[in-house]
Short mmCIF file of C-alpha atoms in Angstrom, two decimals:
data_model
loop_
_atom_site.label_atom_id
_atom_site.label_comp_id
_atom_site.label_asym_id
_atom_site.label_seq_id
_atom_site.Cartn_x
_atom_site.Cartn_y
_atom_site.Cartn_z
CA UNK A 1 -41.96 19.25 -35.78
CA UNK A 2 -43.67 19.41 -32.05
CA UNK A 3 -43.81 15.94 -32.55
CA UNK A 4 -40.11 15.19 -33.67
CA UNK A 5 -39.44 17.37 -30.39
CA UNK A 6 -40.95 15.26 -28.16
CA UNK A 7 -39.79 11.75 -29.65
CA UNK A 8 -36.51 13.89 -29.36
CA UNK A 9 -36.86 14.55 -25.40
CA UNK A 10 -38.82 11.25 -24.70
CA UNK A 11 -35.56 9.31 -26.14
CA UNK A 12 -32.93 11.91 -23.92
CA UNK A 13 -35.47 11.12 -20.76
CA UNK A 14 -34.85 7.09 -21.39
CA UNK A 15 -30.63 7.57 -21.90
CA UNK A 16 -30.43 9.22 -18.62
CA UNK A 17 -32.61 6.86 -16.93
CA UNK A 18 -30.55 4.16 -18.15
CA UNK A 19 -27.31 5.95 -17.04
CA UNK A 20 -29.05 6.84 -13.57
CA UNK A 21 -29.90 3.00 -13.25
CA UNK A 22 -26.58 1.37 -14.49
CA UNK A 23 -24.58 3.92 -11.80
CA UNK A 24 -26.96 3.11 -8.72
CA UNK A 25 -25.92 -1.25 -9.76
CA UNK A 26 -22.85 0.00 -10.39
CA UNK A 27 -22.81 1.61 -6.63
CA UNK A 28 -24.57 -1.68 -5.29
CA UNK A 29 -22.04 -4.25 -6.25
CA UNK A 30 -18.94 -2.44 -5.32
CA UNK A 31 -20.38 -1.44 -1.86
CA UNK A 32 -21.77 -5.23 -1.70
CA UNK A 33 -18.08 -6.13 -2.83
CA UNK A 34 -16.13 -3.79 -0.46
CA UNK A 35 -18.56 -5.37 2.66
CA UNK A 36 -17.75 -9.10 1.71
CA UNK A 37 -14.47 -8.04 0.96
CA UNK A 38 -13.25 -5.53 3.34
CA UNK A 39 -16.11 -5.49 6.04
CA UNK A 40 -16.72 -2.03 5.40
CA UNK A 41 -18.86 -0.57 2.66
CA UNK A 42 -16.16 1.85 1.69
CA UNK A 43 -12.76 0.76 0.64
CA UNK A 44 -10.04 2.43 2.27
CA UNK A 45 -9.84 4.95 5.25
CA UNK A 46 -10.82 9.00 5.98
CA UNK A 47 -8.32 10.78 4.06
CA UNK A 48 -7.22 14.29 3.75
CA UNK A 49 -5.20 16.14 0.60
CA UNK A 50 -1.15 15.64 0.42
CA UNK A 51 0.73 17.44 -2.07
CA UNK A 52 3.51 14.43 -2.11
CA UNK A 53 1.72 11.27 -1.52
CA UNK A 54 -2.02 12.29 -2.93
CA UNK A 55 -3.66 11.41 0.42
CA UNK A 56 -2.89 10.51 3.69
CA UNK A 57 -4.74 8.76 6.49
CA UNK A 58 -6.68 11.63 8.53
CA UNK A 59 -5.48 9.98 11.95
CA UNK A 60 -2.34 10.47 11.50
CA UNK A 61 0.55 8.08 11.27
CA UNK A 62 -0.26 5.14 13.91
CA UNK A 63 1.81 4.88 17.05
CA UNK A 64 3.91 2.09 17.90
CA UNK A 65 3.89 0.71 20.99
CA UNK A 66 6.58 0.96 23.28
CA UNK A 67 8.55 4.08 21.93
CA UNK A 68 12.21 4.28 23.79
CA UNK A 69 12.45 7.77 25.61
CA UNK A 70 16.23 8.24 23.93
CA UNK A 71 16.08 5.92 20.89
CA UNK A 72 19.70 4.43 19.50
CA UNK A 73 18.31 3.66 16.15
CA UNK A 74 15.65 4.08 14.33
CA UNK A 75 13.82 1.63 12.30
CA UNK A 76 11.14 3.29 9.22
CA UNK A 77 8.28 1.41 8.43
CA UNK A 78 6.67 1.92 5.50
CA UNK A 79 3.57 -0.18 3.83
CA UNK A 80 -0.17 -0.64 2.88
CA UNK A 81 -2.81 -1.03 5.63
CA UNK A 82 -1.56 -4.50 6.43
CA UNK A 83 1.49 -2.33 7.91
CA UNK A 84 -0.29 0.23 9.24
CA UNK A 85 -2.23 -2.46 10.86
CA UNK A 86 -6.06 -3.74 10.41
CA UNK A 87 -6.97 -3.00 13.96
CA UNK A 88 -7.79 -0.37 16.46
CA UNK A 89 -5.00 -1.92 18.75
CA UNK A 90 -1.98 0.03 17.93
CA UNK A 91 -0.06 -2.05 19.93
CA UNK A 92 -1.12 -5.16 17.54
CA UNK A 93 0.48 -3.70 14.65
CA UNK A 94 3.77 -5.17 12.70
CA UNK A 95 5.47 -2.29 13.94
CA UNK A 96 4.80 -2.22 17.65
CA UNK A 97 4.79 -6.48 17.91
CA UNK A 98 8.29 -5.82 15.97
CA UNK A 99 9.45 -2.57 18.65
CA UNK A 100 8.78 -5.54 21.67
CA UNK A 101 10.56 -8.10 19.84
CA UNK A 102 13.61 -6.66 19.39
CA UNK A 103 13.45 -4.86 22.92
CA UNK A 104 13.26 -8.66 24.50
CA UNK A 105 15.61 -9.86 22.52
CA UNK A 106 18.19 -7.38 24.28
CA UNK A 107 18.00 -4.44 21.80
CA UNK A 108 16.63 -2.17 23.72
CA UNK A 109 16.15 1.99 22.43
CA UNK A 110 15.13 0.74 18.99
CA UNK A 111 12.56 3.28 17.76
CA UNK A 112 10.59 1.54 15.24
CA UNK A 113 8.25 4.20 13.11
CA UNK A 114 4.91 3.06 11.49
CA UNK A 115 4.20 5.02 8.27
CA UNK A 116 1.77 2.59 7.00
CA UNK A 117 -1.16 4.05 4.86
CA UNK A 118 -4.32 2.10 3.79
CA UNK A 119 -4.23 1.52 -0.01
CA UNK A 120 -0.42 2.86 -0.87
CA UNK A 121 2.11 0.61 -3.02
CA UNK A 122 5.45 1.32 -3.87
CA UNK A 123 4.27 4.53 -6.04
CA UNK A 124 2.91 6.39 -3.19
CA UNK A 125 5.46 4.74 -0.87
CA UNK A 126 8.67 6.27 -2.49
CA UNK A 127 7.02 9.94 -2.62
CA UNK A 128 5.75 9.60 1.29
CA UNK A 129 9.65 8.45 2.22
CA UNK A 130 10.86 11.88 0.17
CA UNK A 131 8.33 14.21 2.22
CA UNK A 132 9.53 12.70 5.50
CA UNK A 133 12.93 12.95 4.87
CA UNK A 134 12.33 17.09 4.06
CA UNK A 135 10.25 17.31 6.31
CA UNK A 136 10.87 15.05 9.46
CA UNK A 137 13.91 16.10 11.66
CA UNK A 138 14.91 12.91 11.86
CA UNK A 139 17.37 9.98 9.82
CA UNK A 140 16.38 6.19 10.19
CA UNK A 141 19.10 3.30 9.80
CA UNK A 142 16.87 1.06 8.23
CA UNK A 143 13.72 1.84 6.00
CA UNK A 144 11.81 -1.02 5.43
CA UNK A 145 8.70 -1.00 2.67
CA UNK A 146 6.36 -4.09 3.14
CA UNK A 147 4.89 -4.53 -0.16
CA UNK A 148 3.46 -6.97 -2.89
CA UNK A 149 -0.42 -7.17 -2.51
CA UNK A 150 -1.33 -3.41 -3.37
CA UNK A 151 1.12 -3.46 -6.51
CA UNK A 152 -0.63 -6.89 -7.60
CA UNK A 153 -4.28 -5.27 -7.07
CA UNK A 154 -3.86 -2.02 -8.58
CA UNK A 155 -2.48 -2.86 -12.44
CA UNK A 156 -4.67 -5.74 -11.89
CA UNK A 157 -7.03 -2.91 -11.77
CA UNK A 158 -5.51 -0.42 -13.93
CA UNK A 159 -3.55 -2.23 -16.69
CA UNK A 160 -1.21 1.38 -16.58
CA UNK A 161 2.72 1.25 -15.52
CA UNK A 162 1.71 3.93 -13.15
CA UNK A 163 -1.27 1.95 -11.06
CA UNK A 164 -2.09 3.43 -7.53
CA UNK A 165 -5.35 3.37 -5.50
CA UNK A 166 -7.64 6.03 -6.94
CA UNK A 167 -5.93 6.27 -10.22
CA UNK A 168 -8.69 6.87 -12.79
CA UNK A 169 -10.10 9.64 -10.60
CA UNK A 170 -7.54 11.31 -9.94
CA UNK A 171 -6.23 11.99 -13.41
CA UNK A 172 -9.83 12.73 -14.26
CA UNK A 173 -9.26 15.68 -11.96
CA UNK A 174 -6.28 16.46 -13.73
CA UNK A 175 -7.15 15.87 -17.15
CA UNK A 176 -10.50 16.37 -18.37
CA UNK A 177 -10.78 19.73 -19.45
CA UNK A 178 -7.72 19.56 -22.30
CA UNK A 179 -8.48 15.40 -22.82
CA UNK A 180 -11.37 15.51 -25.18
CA UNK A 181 -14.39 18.01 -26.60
CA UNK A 182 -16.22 16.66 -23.51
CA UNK A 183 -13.61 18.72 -21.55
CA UNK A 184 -15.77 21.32 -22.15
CA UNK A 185 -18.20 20.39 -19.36
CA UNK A 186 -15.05 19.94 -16.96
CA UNK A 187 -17.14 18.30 -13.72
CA UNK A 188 -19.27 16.49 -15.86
CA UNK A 189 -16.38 14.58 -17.60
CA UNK A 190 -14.36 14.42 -14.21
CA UNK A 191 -17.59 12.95 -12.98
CA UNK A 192 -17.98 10.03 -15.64
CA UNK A 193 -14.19 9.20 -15.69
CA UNK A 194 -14.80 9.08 -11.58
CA UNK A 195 -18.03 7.31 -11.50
CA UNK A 196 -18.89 3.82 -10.21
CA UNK A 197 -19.33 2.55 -13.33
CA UNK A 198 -16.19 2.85 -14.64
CA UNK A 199 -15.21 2.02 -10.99
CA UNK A 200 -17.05 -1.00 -11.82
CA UNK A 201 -15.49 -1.71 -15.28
CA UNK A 202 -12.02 -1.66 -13.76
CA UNK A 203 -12.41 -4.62 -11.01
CA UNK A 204 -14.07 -6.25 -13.38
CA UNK A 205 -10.73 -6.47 -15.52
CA UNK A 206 -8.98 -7.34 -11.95
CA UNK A 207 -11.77 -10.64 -11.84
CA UNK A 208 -12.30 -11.38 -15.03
CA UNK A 209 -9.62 -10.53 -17.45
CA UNK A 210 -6.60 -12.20 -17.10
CA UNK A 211 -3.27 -9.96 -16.87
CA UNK A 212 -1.14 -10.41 -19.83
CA UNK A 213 2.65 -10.97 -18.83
CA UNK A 214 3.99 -9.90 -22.79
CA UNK A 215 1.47 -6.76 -22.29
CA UNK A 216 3.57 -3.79 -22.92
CA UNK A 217 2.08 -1.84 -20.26
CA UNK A 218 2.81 -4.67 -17.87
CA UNK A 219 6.88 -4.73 -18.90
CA UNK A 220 6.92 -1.58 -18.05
CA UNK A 221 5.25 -1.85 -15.13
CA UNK A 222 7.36 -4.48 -13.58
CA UNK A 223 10.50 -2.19 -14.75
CA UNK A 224 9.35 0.60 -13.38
CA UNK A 225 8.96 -1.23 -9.77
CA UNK A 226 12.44 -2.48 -10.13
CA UNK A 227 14.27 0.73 -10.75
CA UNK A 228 12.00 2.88 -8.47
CA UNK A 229 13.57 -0.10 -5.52
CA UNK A 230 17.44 0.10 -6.44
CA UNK A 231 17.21 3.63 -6.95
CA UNK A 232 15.37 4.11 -3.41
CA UNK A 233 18.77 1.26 -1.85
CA UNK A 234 21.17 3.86 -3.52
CA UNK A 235 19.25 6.91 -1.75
CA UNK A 236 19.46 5.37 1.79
CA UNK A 237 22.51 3.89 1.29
CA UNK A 238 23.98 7.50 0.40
CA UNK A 239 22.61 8.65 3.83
CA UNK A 240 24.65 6.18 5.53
CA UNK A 241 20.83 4.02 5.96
CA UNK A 242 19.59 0.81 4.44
CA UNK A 243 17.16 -0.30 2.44
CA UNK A 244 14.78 -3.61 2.48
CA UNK A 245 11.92 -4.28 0.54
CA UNK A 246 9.53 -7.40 2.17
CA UNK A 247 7.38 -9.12 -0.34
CA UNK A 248 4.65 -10.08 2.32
CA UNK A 249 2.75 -12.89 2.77
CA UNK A 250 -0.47 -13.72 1.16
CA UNK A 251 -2.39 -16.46 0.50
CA UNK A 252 -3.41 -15.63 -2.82
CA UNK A 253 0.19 -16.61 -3.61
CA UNK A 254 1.28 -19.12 -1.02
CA UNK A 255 3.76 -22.07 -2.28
CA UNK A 256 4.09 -23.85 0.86
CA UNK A 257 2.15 -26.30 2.75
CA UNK A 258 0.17 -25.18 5.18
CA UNK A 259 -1.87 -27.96 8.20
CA UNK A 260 -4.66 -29.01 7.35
CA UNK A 261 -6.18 -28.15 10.51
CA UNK A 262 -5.58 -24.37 10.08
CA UNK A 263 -6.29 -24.88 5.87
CA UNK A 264 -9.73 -26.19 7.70
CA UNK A 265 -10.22 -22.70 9.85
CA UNK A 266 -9.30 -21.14 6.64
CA UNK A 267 -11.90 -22.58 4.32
CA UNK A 268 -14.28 -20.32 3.74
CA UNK A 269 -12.21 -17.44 3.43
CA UNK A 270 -12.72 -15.33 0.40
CA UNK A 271 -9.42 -16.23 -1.46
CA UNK A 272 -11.17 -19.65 -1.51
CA UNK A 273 -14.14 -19.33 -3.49
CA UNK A 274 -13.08 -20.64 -6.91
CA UNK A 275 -15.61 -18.47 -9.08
CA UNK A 276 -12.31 -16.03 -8.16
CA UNK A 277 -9.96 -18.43 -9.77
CA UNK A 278 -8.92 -15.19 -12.89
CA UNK A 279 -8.61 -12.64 -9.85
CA UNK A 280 -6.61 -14.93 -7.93
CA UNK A 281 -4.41 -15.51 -11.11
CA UNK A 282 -4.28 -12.28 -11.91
CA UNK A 283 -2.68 -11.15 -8.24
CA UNK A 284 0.00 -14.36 -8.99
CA UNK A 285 1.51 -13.64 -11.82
CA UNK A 286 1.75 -9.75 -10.68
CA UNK A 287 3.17 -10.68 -7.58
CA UNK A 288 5.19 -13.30 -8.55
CA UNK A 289 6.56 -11.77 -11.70
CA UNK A 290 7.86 -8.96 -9.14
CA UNK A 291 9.00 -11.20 -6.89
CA UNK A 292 11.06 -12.95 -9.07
CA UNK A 293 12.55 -9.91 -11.03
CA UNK A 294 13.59 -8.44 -7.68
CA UNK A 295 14.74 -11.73 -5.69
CA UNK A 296 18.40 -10.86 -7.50
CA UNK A 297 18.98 -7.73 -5.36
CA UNK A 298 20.17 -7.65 -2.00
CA UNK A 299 17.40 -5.43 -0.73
CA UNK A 300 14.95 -7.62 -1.12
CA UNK A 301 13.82 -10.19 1.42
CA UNK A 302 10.80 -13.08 0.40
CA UNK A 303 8.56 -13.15 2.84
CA UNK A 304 6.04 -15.15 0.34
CA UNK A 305 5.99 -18.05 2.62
CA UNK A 306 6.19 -16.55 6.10
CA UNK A 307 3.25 -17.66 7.13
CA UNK A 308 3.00 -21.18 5.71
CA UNK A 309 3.85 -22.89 9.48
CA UNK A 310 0.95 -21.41 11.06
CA UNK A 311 -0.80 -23.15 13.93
CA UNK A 312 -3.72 -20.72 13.78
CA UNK A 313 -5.91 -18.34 11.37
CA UNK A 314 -3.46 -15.56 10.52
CA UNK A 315 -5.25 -14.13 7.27
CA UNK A 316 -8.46 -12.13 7.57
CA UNK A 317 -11.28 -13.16 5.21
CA UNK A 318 -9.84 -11.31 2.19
CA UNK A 319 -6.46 -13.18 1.96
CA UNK A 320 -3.96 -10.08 2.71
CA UNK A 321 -5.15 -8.12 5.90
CA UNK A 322 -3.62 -10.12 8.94
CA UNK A 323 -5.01 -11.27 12.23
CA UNK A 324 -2.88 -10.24 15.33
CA UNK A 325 -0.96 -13.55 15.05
CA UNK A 326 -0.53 -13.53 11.98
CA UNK A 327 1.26 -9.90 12.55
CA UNK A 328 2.63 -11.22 15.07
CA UNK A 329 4.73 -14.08 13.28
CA UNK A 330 5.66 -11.43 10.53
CA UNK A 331 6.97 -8.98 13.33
CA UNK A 332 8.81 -12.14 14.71
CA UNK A 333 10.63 -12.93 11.34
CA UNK A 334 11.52 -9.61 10.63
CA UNK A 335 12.99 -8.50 13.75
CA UNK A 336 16.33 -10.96 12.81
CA UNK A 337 16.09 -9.30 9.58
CA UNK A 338 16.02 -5.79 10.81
CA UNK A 339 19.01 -6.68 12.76
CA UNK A 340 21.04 -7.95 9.94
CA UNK A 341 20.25 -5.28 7.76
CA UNK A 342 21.00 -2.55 10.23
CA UNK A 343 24.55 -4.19 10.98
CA UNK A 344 24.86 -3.37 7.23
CA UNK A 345 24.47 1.00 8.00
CA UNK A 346 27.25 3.28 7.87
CA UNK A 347 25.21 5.36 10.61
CA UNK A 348 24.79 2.39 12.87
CA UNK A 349 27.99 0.99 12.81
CA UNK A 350 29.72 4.52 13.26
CA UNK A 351 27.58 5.33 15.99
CA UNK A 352 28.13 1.98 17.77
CA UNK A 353 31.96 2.68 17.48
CA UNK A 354 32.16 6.43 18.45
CA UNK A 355 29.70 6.90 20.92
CA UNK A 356 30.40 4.06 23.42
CA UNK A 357 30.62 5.20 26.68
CA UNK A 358 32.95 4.14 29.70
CA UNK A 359 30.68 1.41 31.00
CA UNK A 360 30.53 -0.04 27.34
CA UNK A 361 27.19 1.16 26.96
CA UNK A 362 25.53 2.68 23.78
CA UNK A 363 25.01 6.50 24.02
CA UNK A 364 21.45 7.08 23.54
CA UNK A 365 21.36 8.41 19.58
CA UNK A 366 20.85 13.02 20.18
CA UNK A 367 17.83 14.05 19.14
CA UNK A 368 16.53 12.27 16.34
CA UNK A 369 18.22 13.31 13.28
CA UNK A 370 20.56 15.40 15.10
CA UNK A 371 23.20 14.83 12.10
CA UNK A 372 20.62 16.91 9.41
CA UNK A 373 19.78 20.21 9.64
CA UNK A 374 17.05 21.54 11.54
CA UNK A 375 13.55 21.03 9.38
CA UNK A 376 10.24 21.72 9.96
CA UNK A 377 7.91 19.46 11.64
CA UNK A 378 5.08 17.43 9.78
CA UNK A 379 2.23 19.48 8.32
CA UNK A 380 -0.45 18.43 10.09
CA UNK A 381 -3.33 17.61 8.35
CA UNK A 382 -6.21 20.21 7.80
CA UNK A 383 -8.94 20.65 10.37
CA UNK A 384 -12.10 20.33 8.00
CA UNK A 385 -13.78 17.03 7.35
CA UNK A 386 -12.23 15.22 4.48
CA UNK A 387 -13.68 12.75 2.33
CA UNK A 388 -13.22 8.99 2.28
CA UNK A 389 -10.91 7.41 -0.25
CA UNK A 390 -12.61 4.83 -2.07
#
């Protein structure tokens, strides 16, 4: 018996070795991945709790640069990080190089928002637009979302209709006490269904396993992003705003020709290596399956190929994130397109007629969101340390 008892405990000493072992590689090649990647070991930014959007970046929104004094319209940006801008320049971000753009083009008093948040799709997108519009005093004309790469990533990922950064974790949280016996020992099954391995086991469908379009899950993936869009133009459109979606560039899905000289500067960027070729397919058909079911609605505005005349770098190493030219030329391209779709708003147009002046002028636009009822300001986020989202 003493002897059974120790084959017993020798044999439970070796299966959590092994586990110990395969989550320390499984640690080591997705901080390895998220440094090549990324160039930062952890994906993502400092993050605190939100009750709407899951997490939000513990900065704070980013500030665009200029901001008019007394704005006359008001432009919402929404996004992943390539909105909220890969850079420590806030006045190198889509939404500041756009704010300039427009002012030198004569449209001066255009208050251009940046609600950008590393690692949000449309998902989080459309429940960060419904906490701002309870609780920010204040009603755009235009809300844009610049999306496309983090929808493509994440059921790349996740293979679920409801993909978002964070997603097996989270609904570990949520979930593993009622899911299974295991439940039992809630943090230890939280902490397997959150662990690097399984971490680990998800990318590797996103690089190896290629997305299958007639996959159920995938049909209703690509429906759900559809309705959650028309349904988010019929909301904005009901408060006298409108709605555009941007499918941004990338050059995992590129169509155009690009010089050869910049294709040479480009070369050994990470999108490049061909051992990738299944992730890069994967990301193609997501995106491009989305693209194409939306290009039919009059939201929607391709930006695919944006970047295809560029005379310089204006991807970052991983494909997506964009230099400051490259933001630069986006900014540049969408500030004809803001126009046009602001022309389009009830609230623009009205205020253009009613509130001209003597001189002809514009009046500047009250306080912002003078035309909704008082509401209480942002919640700012909480003073402790929170962790990083990964």
């Amino acid at each position: 018996m003493l002897t059974l008892l120790r084959a017993l405990w020798t044999l439970i000493r070796w299966v959590l070795l092994t586990v110990l072992l395969v989550e320390l590689c499984s640690f080591a090649v997705i901080t390895v991945s998220n440094l090549v990647i990324y160039g930062n070991l952890r994906e993502g930014s400092r993050v605190y709790y939100d009750p709407y959007t899951l997490f939000l970046n513990l900065e704070g929104p980013k500030k665009t640069v200029p901001q008019p004094e007394s704005p006359k319209s008001i432009i919402w940006c929404f996004g992943g990080s390539t909105m909220r801008g890969q850079t420590d320049n806030p006045a190198a971000t889509i939404p500041s190089f756009l704010a300039r753009k427009l002012s030198a083009d004569g449209h001066d008093g255009v208050l251009v928002r940046n609600w950008g948040e590393d690692s949000f799709n449309s998902l989080l997108e459309a429940n960060y637009l419904q906490k701002l519009s309870i609780e920010q005093n204040e009603t755009p004309d235009l809300i844009v979302f610049y999306d496309g790469a983090n929808e493509s990533v994440y059921f790349s990922q996740y293979r679920t209709p409801y993909a978002h950064h964070g997603y097996r974790r989270l609904r570990a949280l949520i979930e593993s006490y009622h899911r299974s016996a295991f439940g039992l020992l809630k943090p230890i099954n939280a902490a397997v269904q959150a662990s690097f391995t399984k971490e680990l086991v998800d990318k590797f469908k996103q690089v190896a396993v290629p997305v299958d379009k007639d996959d159920p899950a995938f049909i209703m993936f690509a429906n759900l992003v559809e309705q959650r869009y028309a349904r988010l133009a019929q909301e904005a459109q009901y408060r006298g705003a409108q709605f555009a979606v941007v499918w941004q560039p990338a050059m995992w899905a590129e169509h155009g020709d690009v010089a050869p000289a910049v294709k040479a500067l480009e070369q050994d960027h990470f999108i490049n290596t061909e051992r990738f070729s299944t992730m890069r397919s994967n990301f193609q058909t997501v995106y491009n399956t989305l693209r194409s079911r939306l290009g039919k609605h009059d939201f929607f505005v391709d930006f695919s190929n944006a970047l295809v005349d560029r005379t310089e770098a204006a991807y970052q190493p991983d494909g997506v994130h964009l230099t400051d030219a490259g933001r630069e030329m986006v900014a540049t391209k969408l500030a004809p397109v803001a126009l046009e779709y602001m022309s389009r708003s009830t609230r623009y147009r009205k205020r253009l007629q009613a509130t001209a002046n003597p001189a002809g002028q514009q009046a500047p636009l009250q306080s912002p969101g003078s035309d909704r009822p008082d509401a209480p300001a942002p919640t700012a986020p909480p003073a402790e340390t929170a962790p990083a989202a990964q």
